[in-house]
mmCIF file of C-alpha atoms and ligand atoms in Angstrom:
data_model
loop_
_atom_site.group_PDB
_atom_site.id
_atom_site.type_symbol
_atom_site.label_atom_id
_atom_site.label_comp_id
_atom_site.label_asym_id
_atom_site.label_seq_id
_atom_site.Cartn_x
_atom_site.Cartn_y
_atom_site.Cartn_z
ATOM 1 C CA MET W 1 -11.615 16.890 -9.742
ATOM 2 C CA ARG W 2 -8.406 15.120 -8.951
ATOM 3 C CA TYR W 3 -6.920 15.994 -12.322
ATOM 4 C CA LYS W 4 -7.996 19.616 -12.042
ATOM 5 C CA VAL W 5 -6.223 20.004 -8.717
ATOM 6 C CA ARG W 6 -3.053 18.508 -10.139
ATOM 7 C CA LEU W 7 -3.130 20.782 -13.178
ATOM 8 C CA ILE W 8 -3.418 23.803 -10.906
ATOM 9 C CA LEU W 9 -0.520 22.507 -8.876
ATOM 10 C CA ALA W 10 1.692 22.233 -11.940
ATOM 11 C CA SER W 11 0.754 25.782 -12.886
ATOM 12 C CA ALA W 12 1.464 27.025 -9.380
ATOM 13 C CA VAL W 13 4.947 25.600 -9.515
ATOM 14 C CA ILE W 14 5.623 27.165 -12.873
ATOM 15 C CA ALA W 15 4.142 30.431 -11.609
ATOM 16 C CA GLY W 16 6.588 30.278 -8.743
ATOM 17 C CA MET W 17 9.433 29.907 -11.149
ATOM 18 C CA LEU W 18 8.203 32.787 -13.274
ATOM 19 C CA LEU W 19 8.496 35.140 -10.310
ATOM 20 C CA THR W 20 12.146 35.262 -11.221
ATOM 21 C CA GLY W 21 11.485 35.922 -14.878
ATOM 22 C CA CYS W 22 13.318 32.839 -16.000
ATOM 23 C CA GLY W 23 12.973 31.834 -19.634
ATOM 24 C CA THR W 24 9.619 31.480 -21.327
ATOM 25 C CA ALA W 25 8.128 28.531 -19.465
ATOM 26 C CA SER W 26 4.743 30.268 -19.634
ATOM 27 C CA ASP W 27 4.611 29.279 -23.305
ATOM 28 C CA THR W 28 3.801 25.728 -22.164
ATOM 29 C CA LYS W 29 0.360 24.812 -23.467
ATOM 30 C CA HIS W 30 -2.005 22.464 -21.689
ATOM 31 C CA THR W 31 -3.601 20.342 -24.365
ATOM 32 C CA GLY W 32 -6.653 19.516 -22.279
ATOM 33 C CA SER W 33 -6.269 15.881 -23.169
ATOM 34 C CA ALA W 34 -4.896 13.221 -20.909
ATOM 35 C CA SER W 35 -3.090 11.349 -23.631
ATOM 36 C CA GLU W 36 -1.732 14.089 -25.866
ATOM 37 C CA THR W 37 1.527 15.904 -25.438
ATOM 38 C CA GLN W 38 2.646 19.108 -27.059
ATOM 39 C CA THR W 39 6.040 20.646 -27.561
ATOM 40 C CA THR W 40 5.947 24.414 -27.243
ATOM 41 C CA ASN W 41 9.205 25.295 -28.917
ATOM 42 C CA SER W 42 10.523 23.905 -32.135
ATOM 43 C CA THR W 43 13.825 22.122 -32.501
ATOM 44 C CA THR W 44 15.314 25.439 -33.560
ATOM 45 C CA ALA W 45 15.149 26.697 -29.969
ATOM 46 C CA SER W 46 18.196 28.747 -29.106
ATOM 47 C CA SER W 47 20.114 28.079 -25.926
ATOM 48 C CA ALA W 48 18.276 30.938 -24.215
ATOM 49 C CA GLU W 49 14.833 29.433 -24.781
ATOM 50 C CA PRO W 50 13.460 26.404 -23.009
ATOM 51 C CA VAL W 51 11.930 23.424 -24.729
ATOM 52 C CA SER W 52 8.939 22.230 -22.744
ATOM 53 C CA GLN W 53 6.583 19.310 -23.168
ATOM 54 C CA GLU W 54 3.641 18.075 -21.161
ATOM 55 C CA ILE W 55 2.506 14.498 -20.782
ATOM 56 C CA PHE W 56 -0.126 12.677 -18.719
ATOM 57 C CA ALA W 57 1.450 9.600 -17.125
ATOM 58 C CA MET W 58 1.592 7.911 -13.708
ATOM 59 C CA ASP W 59 -1.873 9.293 -13.048
ATOM 60 C CA THR W 60 -0.732 12.903 -13.181
ATOM 61 C CA TYR W 61 0.207 15.789 -15.454
ATOM 62 C CA MET W 62 3.946 16.093 -15.981
ATOM 63 C CA THR W 63 5.949 18.900 -17.559
ATOM 64 C CA VAL W 64 9.527 18.464 -18.741
ATOM 65 C CA THR W 65 11.542 21.628 -19.461
ATOM 66 C CA ALA W 66 15.135 21.891 -20.657
ATOM 67 C CA TYR W 67 17.511 24.701 -21.647
ATOM 68 C CA GLY W 68 20.562 24.711 -23.874
ATOM 69 C CA ASP W 69 21.488 23.587 -27.370
ATOM 70 C CA ASN W 70 20.572 19.969 -26.583
ATOM 71 C CA ALA W 71 17.281 20.797 -24.883
ATOM 72 C CA GLN W 72 15.078 19.169 -27.519
ATOM 73 C CA LYS W 73 16.941 15.862 -27.298
ATOM 74 C CA GLY W 74 16.798 15.965 -23.494
ATOM 75 C CA VAL W 75 13.044 16.520 -23.491
ATOM 76 C CA THR W 76 12.342 13.850 -26.139
ATOM 77 C CA ASP W 77 14.434 11.265 -24.279
ATOM 78 C CA ALA W 78 12.858 12.212 -20.951
ATOM 79 C CA ILE W 79 9.312 11.764 -22.297
ATOM 80 C CA ALA W 80 10.237 8.335 -23.699
ATOM 81 C CA GLU W 81 11.681 7.327 -20.318
ATOM 82 C CA ILE W 82 8.548 8.480 -18.456
ATOM 83 C CA GLN W 83 6.417 6.334 -20.767
ATOM 84 C CA ARG W 84 8.734 3.340 -20.355
ATOM 85 C CA LEU W 85 8.687 3.581 -16.542
ATOM 86 C CA ASP W 86 4.906 4.106 -16.497
ATOM 87 C CA ASN W 87 4.468 0.913 -18.541
ATOM 88 C CA LEU W 88 6.786 -0.925 -16.146
ATOM 89 C CA LEU W 89 5.272 0.225 -12.861
ATOM 90 C CA SER W 90 1.604 1.085 -13.345
ATOM 91 C CA ILE W 91 -0.829 -0.984 -11.291
ATOM 92 C CA GLY W 92 -3.535 0.176 -13.703
ATOM 93 C CA LYS W 93 -1.860 -1.590 -16.640
ATOM 94 C CA GLU W 94 -2.356 -5.358 -16.736
ATOM 95 C CA ASP W 95 0.915 -5.963 -18.559
ATOM 96 C CA SER W 96 3.133 -3.922 -16.245
ATOM 97 C CA GLU W 97 5.864 -5.701 -14.335
ATOM 98 C CA ILE W 98 4.150 -4.831 -11.036
ATOM 99 C CA SER W 99 0.721 -6.103 -12.172
ATOM 100 C CA LYS W 100 2.259 -9.375 -13.346
ATOM 101 C CA LEU W 101 4.105 -9.764 -10.043
ATOM 102 C CA ASN W 102 0.914 -9.078 -8.090
ATOM 103 C CA LYS W 103 -0.846 -11.792 -10.106
ATOM 104 C CA SER W 104 1.893 -14.429 -9.956
ATOM 105 C CA GLY W 105 3.095 -13.783 -6.383
ATOM 106 C CA SER W 106 6.794 -14.064 -7.263
ATOM 107 C CA ALA W 107 9.061 -12.690 -10.001
ATOM 108 C CA ALA W 108 12.632 -11.801 -10.881
ATOM 109 C CA LEU W 109 12.536 -8.017 -11.255
ATOM 110 C CA SER W 110 14.091 -5.697 -13.809
ATOM 111 C CA ASP W 111 17.010 -3.573 -12.613
ATOM 112 C CA ASP W 112 14.913 -0.395 -12.236
ATOM 113 C CA THR W 113 12.154 -2.071 -10.236
ATOM 114 C CA ALA W 114 14.771 -3.821 -8.088
ATOM 115 C CA VAL W 115 16.368 -0.467 -7.199
ATOM 116 C CA MET W 116 12.974 0.890 -6.114
ATOM 117 C CA VAL W 117 12.105 -2.231 -4.106
ATOM 118 C CA THR W 118 15.475 -2.110 -2.313
ATOM 119 C CA LYS W 119 14.932 1.565 -1.435
ATOM 120 C CA ALA W 120 11.332 0.904 -0.366
ATOM 121 C CA LEU W 121 12.395 -1.909 1.966
ATOM 122 C CA ASP W 122 15.156 0.278 3.463
ATOM 123 C CA LEU W 123 12.539 2.965 4.110
ATOM 124 C CA TYR W 124 10.148 0.424 5.627
ATOM 125 C CA LYS W 125 12.859 -0.381 8.180
ATOM 126 C CA SER W 126 14.136 3.131 8.849
ATOM 127 C CA THR W 127 10.629 4.650 9.197
ATOM 128 C CA GLY W 128 9.360 1.940 11.540
ATOM 129 C CA GLY W 129 6.894 0.669 8.917
ATOM 130 C CA ALA W 130 5.368 4.065 8.006
ATOM 131 C CA PHE W 131 6.446 3.492 4.404
ATOM 132 C CA ASP W 132 5.041 0.177 3.233
ATOM 133 C CA ILE W 133 4.635 -0.811 -0.438
ATOM 134 C CA THR W 134 2.210 -3.604 0.567
ATOM 135 C CA VAL W 135 -0.631 -1.145 1.365
ATOM 136 C CA LEU W 136 -2.243 -1.781 -2.045
ATOM 137 C CA PRO W 137 -5.048 -4.063 -0.689
ATOM 138 C CA LEU W 138 -6.018 -1.157 1.603
ATOM 139 C CA MET W 139 -5.931 1.325 -1.297
ATOM 140 C CA GLU W 140 -8.294 -1.048 -3.129
ATOM 141 C CA LEU W 141 -10.570 -1.495 -0.101
ATOM 142 C CA TRP W 142 -10.997 2.285 0.240
ATOM 143 C CA GLY W 143 -11.649 2.568 -3.517
ATOM 144 C CA PHE W 144 -8.616 4.700 -4.318
ATOM 145 C CA THR W 145 -7.523 2.467 -7.205
ATOM 146 C CA THR W 146 -10.897 2.590 -8.980
ATOM 147 C CA GLN W 147 -12.223 5.947 -7.693
ATOM 148 C CA ASP W 148 -15.231 3.918 -6.541
ATOM 149 C CA TYR W 149 -14.739 5.275 -3.010
ATOM 150 C CA TYR W 150 -15.981 3.413 0.053
ATOM 151 C CA VAL W 151 -15.607 3.720 3.835
ATOM 152 C CA PRO W 152 -14.926 0.155 5.037
ATOM 153 C CA THR W 153 -16.041 -1.352 8.309
ATOM 154 C CA GLU W 154 -13.519 -1.998 11.090
ATOM 155 C CA ASP W 155 -13.798 -5.753 10.366
ATOM 156 C CA GLU W 156 -13.000 -5.224 6.705
ATOM 157 C CA ILE W 157 -9.983 -3.100 7.621
ATOM 158 C CA GLN W 158 -8.712 -5.678 10.111
ATOM 159 C CA SER W 159 -9.057 -8.571 7.666
ATOM 160 C CA THR W 160 -7.332 -6.555 4.891
ATOM 161 C CA LEU W 161 -4.502 -5.666 7.278
ATOM 162 C CA GLN W 162 -3.655 -9.403 7.402
ATOM 163 C CA ARG W 163 -2.391 -9.003 3.838
ATOM 164 C CA VAL W 164 -0.295 -5.920 4.639
ATOM 165 C CA GLY W 165 3.254 -5.740 5.958
ATOM 166 C CA ALA W 166 6.552 -5.570 4.056
ATOM 167 C CA ASP W 167 7.968 -7.954 6.682
ATOM 168 C CA LYS W 168 5.945 -10.690 4.913
ATOM 169 C CA LEU W 169 7.825 -10.109 1.633
ATOM 170 C CA THR W 170 10.848 -12.228 0.707
ATOM 171 C CA TRP W 171 13.485 -10.269 -1.210
ATOM 172 C CA ASP W 172 16.456 -12.095 -2.700
ATOM 173 C CA GLU W 173 18.790 -9.289 -3.680
ATOM 174 C CA SER W 174 21.256 -11.551 -5.509
ATOM 175 C CA THR W 175 18.629 -12.841 -7.979
ATOM 176 C CA LYS W 176 16.409 -9.736 -7.639
ATOM 177 C CA THR W 177 13.498 -12.055 -6.912
ATOM 178 C CA LEU W 178 10.587 -10.709 -4.895
ATOM 179 C CA THR W 179 8.097 -13.162 -3.402
ATOM 180 C CA LEU W 180 4.880 -11.830 -1.895
ATOM 181 C CA GLY W 181 3.202 -13.199 1.220
ATOM 182 C CA ASP W 182 -0.290 -14.734 1.093
ATOM 183 C CA LYS W 183 -2.634 -12.554 -1.040
ATOM 184 C CA GLN W 184 -0.208 -9.649 -0.901
ATOM 185 C CA GLU W 185 0.108 -6.964 -3.592
ATOM 186 C CA ILE W 186 2.608 -4.160 -3.936
ATOM 187 C CA ASP W 187 2.404 -0.614 -5.298
ATOM 188 C CA LEU W 188 5.434 1.623 -5.871
ATOM 189 C CA GLY W 189 3.204 4.726 -6.231
ATOM 190 C CA GLY W 190 4.829 6.286 -3.151
ATOM 191 C CA ILE W 191 8.298 6.463 -4.746
ATOM 192 C CA ALA W 192 7.899 5.957 -8.508
ATOM 193 C CA LYS W 193 7.634 9.641 -9.403
ATOM 194 C CA GLY W 194 10.795 10.504 -7.467
ATOM 195 C CA PHE W 195 12.674 7.650 -9.129
ATOM 196 C CA THR W 196 11.445 8.927 -12.497
ATOM 197 C CA SER W 197 12.510 12.513 -11.809
ATOM 198 C CA SER W 198 16.000 11.364 -10.751
ATOM 199 C CA ARG W 199 16.249 9.349 -13.963
ATOM 200 C CA ILE W 200 15.282 12.410 -16.007
ATOM 201 C CA MET W 201 18.103 14.377 -14.387
ATOM 202 C CA GLU W 202 20.539 11.615 -15.455
ATOM 203 C CA ILE W 203 19.175 11.765 -19.009
ATOM 204 C CA PHE W 204 19.472 15.569 -19.085
ATOM 205 C CA LYS W 205 23.118 15.336 -17.992
ATOM 206 C CA LYS W 206 23.913 12.614 -20.533
ATOM 207 C CA ASP W 207 22.229 14.608 -23.325
ATOM 208 C CA GLY W 208 24.143 17.783 -22.456
ATOM 209 C CA VAL W 209 21.168 19.819 -21.261
ATOM 210 C CA THR W 210 22.471 23.041 -19.647
ATOM 211 C CA CYS W 211 19.789 23.276 -16.975
ATOM 212 C CA GLY W 212 16.201 22.164 -16.663
ATOM 213 C CA MET W 213 13.386 20.892 -14.556
ATOM 214 C CA VAL W 214 10.646 18.324 -14.406
ATOM 215 C CA SER W 215 7.344 18.753 -12.623
ATOM 216 C CA LEU W 216 5.573 15.461 -11.985
ATOM 217 C CA GLY W 217 2.187 16.324 -10.524
ATOM 218 C CA GLY W 218 3.733 19.038 -8.404
ATOM 219 C CA ASN W 219 6.881 17.100 -7.572
ATOM 220 C CA VAL W 220 9.746 19.140 -8.950
ATOM 221 C CA HIS W 221 13.293 18.052 -9.777
ATOM 222 C CA LEU W 222 15.806 20.680 -10.874
ATOM 223 C CA LEU W 223 18.981 20.278 -12.893
ATOM 224 C CA GLY W 224 21.533 22.881 -11.900
ATOM 225 C CA THR W 225 20.627 26.517 -11.386
ATOM 226 C CA LYS W 226 18.785 28.813 -13.751
ATOM 227 C CA GLN W 227 20.749 29.942 -16.785
ATOM 228 C CA ASP W 228 21.917 33.126 -15.070
ATOM 229 C CA GLY W 229 23.366 31.081 -12.208
ATOM 230 C CA SER W 230 20.708 32.019 -9.659
ATOM 231 C CA ALA W 231 18.499 29.510 -7.831
ATOM 232 C CA TRP W 232 15.169 28.307 -9.196
ATOM 233 C CA ARG W 233 12.089 29.463 -7.313
ATOM 234 C CA VAL W 234 9.624 26.689 -6.572
ATOM 235 C CA GLY W 235 6.091 27.388 -5.401
ATOM 236 C CA ILE W 236 4.940 25.165 -2.541
ATOM 237 C CA GLN W 237 1.191 24.564 -2.673
ATOM 238 C CA ASP W 238 -1.001 25.629 0.240
ATOM 239 C CA PRO W 239 -2.620 22.368 1.461
ATOM 240 C CA ASP W 240 -5.757 24.172 2.694
ATOM 241 C CA ASN W 241 -6.301 26.454 -0.301
ATOM 242 C CA THR W 242 -4.877 24.598 -3.242
ATOM 243 C CA ASP W 243 -5.003 27.616 -5.577
ATOM 244 C CA ASP W 244 -2.600 29.476 -3.264
ATOM 245 C CA MET W 245 1.089 29.109 -2.610
ATOM 246 C CA LEU W 246 2.181 28.534 0.964
ATOM 247 C CA GLY W 247 5.488 30.070 0.022
ATOM 248 C CA VAL W 248 8.301 30.059 -2.474
ATOM 249 C CA LEU W 249 11.459 28.033 -1.988
ATOM 250 C CA GLU W 250 14.781 28.797 -3.651
ATOM 251 C CA ALA W 251 16.432 25.566 -4.730
ATOM 252 C CA SER W 252 19.003 24.217 -7.207
ATOM 253 C CA ASP W 253 20.071 20.789 -8.379
ATOM 254 C CA CYS W 254 17.676 18.840 -6.169
ATOM 255 C CA ALA W 255 14.226 17.314 -5.905
ATOM 256 C CA VAL W 256 11.412 19.194 -4.125
ATOM 257 C CA ILE W 257 8.677 16.650 -3.531
ATOM 258 C CA THR W 258 5.399 17.136 -1.672
ATOM 259 C CA SER W 259 2.830 14.709 -0.286
ATOM 260 C CA GLY W 260 -0.482 16.318 0.640
ATOM 261 C CA ALA W 261 -3.856 15.203 1.932
ATOM 262 C CA TYR W 262 -5.432 17.348 -0.815
ATOM 263 C CA GLU W 263 -3.885 15.368 -3.690
ATOM 264 C CA ARG W 264 -6.410 12.566 -3.817
ATOM 265 C CA ASN W 265 -9.366 12.303 -1.498
ATOM 266 C CA PHE W 266 -13.126 11.896 -1.155
ATOM 267 C CA GLU W 267 -15.737 13.094 1.287
ATOM 268 C CA LYS W 268 -18.383 10.983 2.999
ATOM 269 C CA ASP W 269 -20.790 12.255 5.650
ATOM 270 C CA GLY W 270 -18.711 15.367 6.176
ATOM 271 C CA VAL W 271 -15.424 13.490 6.681
ATOM 272 C CA THR W 272 -12.584 13.729 4.154
ATOM 273 C CA TYR W 273 -10.570 10.573 3.470
ATOM 274 C CA HIS W 274 -7.234 10.867 1.638
ATOM 275 C CA HIS W 275 -4.882 8.505 -0.159
ATOM 276 C CA ILE W 276 -1.938 8.269 2.254
ATOM 277 C CA ILE W 277 -2.585 5.207 4.382
ATOM 278 C CA ASP W 278 -1.193 4.585 7.841
ATOM 279 C CA PRO W 279 -0.165 0.904 7.658
ATOM 280 C CA ALA W 280 -0.581 0.660 11.455
ATOM 281 C CA THR W 281 -4.318 1.455 11.351
ATOM 282 C CA GLY W 282 -5.314 0.626 7.766
ATOM 283 C CA LYS W 283 -6.914 4.078 7.516
ATOM 284 C CA PRO W 284 -5.918 7.391 5.928
ATOM 285 C CA SER W 285 -3.172 8.771 8.104
ATOM 286 C CA ASN W 286 -4.400 11.134 10.798
ATOM 287 C CA SER W 287 -1.052 12.403 12.022
ATOM 288 C CA GLY W 288 -2.008 16.084 12.176
ATOM 289 C CA LEU W 289 0.081 16.988 9.120
ATOM 290 C CA THR W 290 -1.600 18.270 5.958
ATOM 291 C CA SER W 291 1.482 18.467 3.763
ATOM 292 C CA VAL W 292 5.109 17.331 3.779
ATOM 293 C CA THR W 293 7.750 18.619 1.357
ATOM 294 C CA ILE W 294 11.151 16.940 1.094
ATOM 295 C CA VAL W 295 14.190 18.563 -0.506
ATOM 296 C CA SER W 296 16.978 16.166 -1.453
ATOM 297 C CA LYS W 297 19.480 15.381 -4.209
ATOM 298 C CA ASP W 298 17.923 11.895 -4.302
ATOM 299 C CA GLY W 299 14.444 12.032 -5.872
ATOM 300 C CA THR W 300 13.534 8.454 -4.928
ATOM 301 C CA LEU W 301 14.398 9.113 -1.298
ATOM 302 C CA ALA W 302 12.547 12.448 -1.343
ATOM 303 C CA ASP W 303 9.375 10.828 -2.700
ATOM 304 C CA GLY W 304 9.487 7.933 -0.243
ATOM 305 C CA LEU W 305 10.134 10.260 2.661
ATOM 306 C CA SER W 306 7.355 12.715 1.786
ATOM 307 C CA THR W 307 4.877 9.847 2.141
ATOM 308 C CA SER W 308 6.631 8.440 5.232
ATOM 309 C CA LEU W 309 6.944 11.664 7.235
ATOM 310 C CA PHE W 310 3.312 12.474 6.450
ATOM 311 C CA VAL W 311 2.323 9.214 8.171
ATOM 312 C CA MET W 312 4.802 9.670 11.038
ATOM 313 C CA GLY W 313 3.499 13.093 12.104
ATOM 314 C CA LYS W 314 5.429 16.146 13.222
ATOM 315 C CA ASP W 315 7.366 14.878 16.235
ATOM 316 C CA LYS W 316 8.551 11.608 14.725
ATOM 317 C CA ALA W 317 9.274 13.379 11.423
ATOM 318 C CA ILE W 318 11.516 15.927 13.133
ATOM 319 C CA ALA W 319 13.277 13.194 15.117
ATOM 320 C CA TYR W 320 13.846 11.279 11.855
ATOM 321 C CA TRP W 321 15.239 14.405 10.160
ATOM 322 C CA LYS W 322 17.664 14.964 13.053
ATOM 323 C CA GLN W 323 19.124 11.510 12.395
ATOM 324 C CA HIS W 324 19.278 11.978 8.596
ATOM 325 C CA ALA W 325 19.879 15.722 8.217
ATOM 326 C CA ASP W 326 22.733 15.149 5.765
ATOM 327 C CA GLU W 327 20.337 13.413 3.349
ATOM 328 C CA PHE W 328 17.376 15.815 3.148
ATOM 329 C CA ASP W 329 15.555 18.899 4.386
ATOM 330 C CA THR W 330 11.825 19.217 4.970
ATOM 331 C CA ILE W 331 8.829 21.545 5.259
ATOM 332 C CA LEU W 332 5.996 20.200 7.434
ATOM 333 C CA VAL W 333 2.560 21.857 7.554
ATOM 334 C CA ASP W 334 0.076 20.971 10.299
ATOM 335 C CA LYS W 335 -3.705 21.311 10.627
ATOM 336 C CA ASP W 336 -3.293 24.676 12.414
ATOM 337 C CA ARG W 337 -1.242 26.000 9.496
ATOM 338 C CA ASN W 338 2.014 26.003 11.415
ATOM 339 C CA VAL W 339 4.945 25.535 9.039
ATOM 340 C CA TYR W 340 8.073 23.743 10.316
ATOM 341 C CA ILE W 341 11.114 24.145 8.097
ATOM 342 C CA THR W 342 14.527 22.612 8.705
ATOM 343 C CA GLU W 343 17.554 24.853 8.988
ATOM 344 C CA GLY W 344 19.208 23.774 5.725
ATOM 345 C CA ILE W 345 16.495 25.443 3.599
ATOM 346 C CA ALA W 346 14.910 27.949 6.004
ATOM 347 C CA ASP W 347 16.764 30.971 4.587
ATOM 348 C CA GLY W 348 15.558 30.184 1.077
ATOM 349 C CA PHE W 349 11.848 30.078 2.015
ATOM 350 C CA GLU W 350 9.643 33.111 1.483
ATOM 351 C CA PRO W 351 6.154 32.773 3.024
ATOM 352 C CA ASP W 352 3.232 33.692 0.781
ATOM 353 C CA SER W 353 -0.186 32.519 2.084
ATOM 354 C CA VAL W 354 1.093 32.105 5.671
ATOM 355 C CA SER W 355 2.568 34.820 7.867
ATOM 356 C CA ALA W 356 6.220 34.825 8.948
ATOM 357 C CA GLU W 357 5.028 34.121 12.554
ATOM 358 C CA GLN W 358 3.545 30.796 11.424
ATOM 359 C CA VAL W 359 6.918 29.623 10.096
ATOM 360 C CA HIS W 360 9.178 27.868 12.630
ATOM 361 C CA THR W 361 12.776 26.882 11.873
ATOM 362 C CA ILE W 362 13.848 23.463 13.140
ATOM 363 C CA GLU W 363 17.467 23.198 14.196
ATOM 364 C CA LYS W 364 19.503 20.104 14.722
HETATM 365 P P1 AMP P 401 2.705 10.231 -2.429
HETATM 366 O O1 AMP P 401 1.728 11.029 -3.211
HETATM 367 O O2 AMP P 401 4.068 10.205 -2.968
HETATM 368 O O3 AMP P 401 2.672 10.534 -0.983
HETATM 369 O O4 AMP P 401 2.281 8.709 -2.557
HETATM 370 C C1 AMP P 401 1.006 8.284 -2.261
HETATM 371 C C2 AMP P 401 0.819 6.970 -2.946
HETATM 372 O O5 AMP P 401 1.679 6.012 -2.315
HETATM 373 C C3 AMP P 401 -0.574 6.430 -2.800
HETATM 374 O O6 AMP P 401 -1.368 6.792 -3.918
HETATM 375 C C4 AMP P 401 -0.334 4.935 -2.736
HETATM 376 O O7 AMP P 401 -0.149 4.422 -4.052
HETATM 377 C C5 AMP P 401 0.972 4.830 -1.998
HETATM 378 N N1 AMP P 401 0.869 4.804 -0.537
HETATM 379 C C6 AMP P 401 -0.138 5.219 0.281
HETATM 380 N N2 AMP P 401 0.178 5.061 1.570
HETATM 381 C C7 AMP P 401 1.446 4.545 1.589
HETATM 382 C C8 AMP P 401 2.349 4.149 2.629
HETATM 383 N N3 AMP P 401 2.039 4.280 3.917
HETATM 384 N N4 AMP P 401 3.559 3.650 2.253
HETATM 385 C C9 AMP P 401 3.902 3.521 0.943
HETATM 386 N N5 AMP P 401 3.101 3.869 -0.068
HETATM 387 C C10 AMP P 401 1.890 4.375 0.244
HETATM 388 MG MG1 MG P 402 5.862 9.903 -2.013
#
């Protein structure tokens, strides 16, 4: 179920891009297998044709697309980097750096992991604890790590919360050594995909890719504009009807990253429980928001903030944006299907499954 939703999301994003008639991204073939990847264009691709490849990694379907004479190299290098980062960060892989750290309680981290930890701890502070990489024991308690879902008792939540709190971590930036508090575990799942998409943009630039994009389970990162110089068109998924698009956003050279309650959830006795945990309560966040999209040049920041603002709720999210408006823009969707869009991107948003009256521009 979870995988099906994510596959649809990837298609929706590509569909959004095809509204502009850009390239031949529709040639991308889904292999139907989690582990296989398939390149849709041969190495003879001309600069007008994209090279596109799909891969299942970080628990989601990813599509890497590049244009230009060096597109094939860009895509091949990007896929290798996704696999390397997945092996480094996955909590589902026993040998990953994060799994080893969670077992040993203290470790000197690789440069990439150290960058993510530093950013995560900055976000923990600036979001008042809404973003907290120590929520993993809660993810396990609710069964999100095994898909063996369970609604815990209040006592179980309270005792698990003892192990949660990034303030209990000790981070020595000079030696890049992270030491966990008693029985703590960390998970970079809230920012890893954004870090990965930023890295792919660096690889594309280094390889001489003309323009391109990566879609990581619906998180999109765009290099440059389309070949004709116009903006890409990114479909934003409707959180209530996941086959629909809430609207289409014009964007270039930035990350467009969404956190939604629909991405991973289960239902028990008529109540739906999703995977974004409020560290203050130990429960799935009930902030009134159903989806948060962040647009930023910095993919890691965008990913961390999509999770954070989802937990913070509309009012705190808007207040946070007002203080950091030079770093990102945002689209917030609430339970009543109101859409709040910040002024920096409002002109580039075209509503699709919501009416124009439901869309409210937020000014500084
Ligand atoms: P995203 O889909 O980017 O919003 O990230 C959700 C993932 O981040 C979850 O699957 C968890 O691995 C992790 N996560 C959940 N709640 C939080 C939180 N409050 N702070 C940081 N990471 C979280
Ligand atoms: Mg995130």
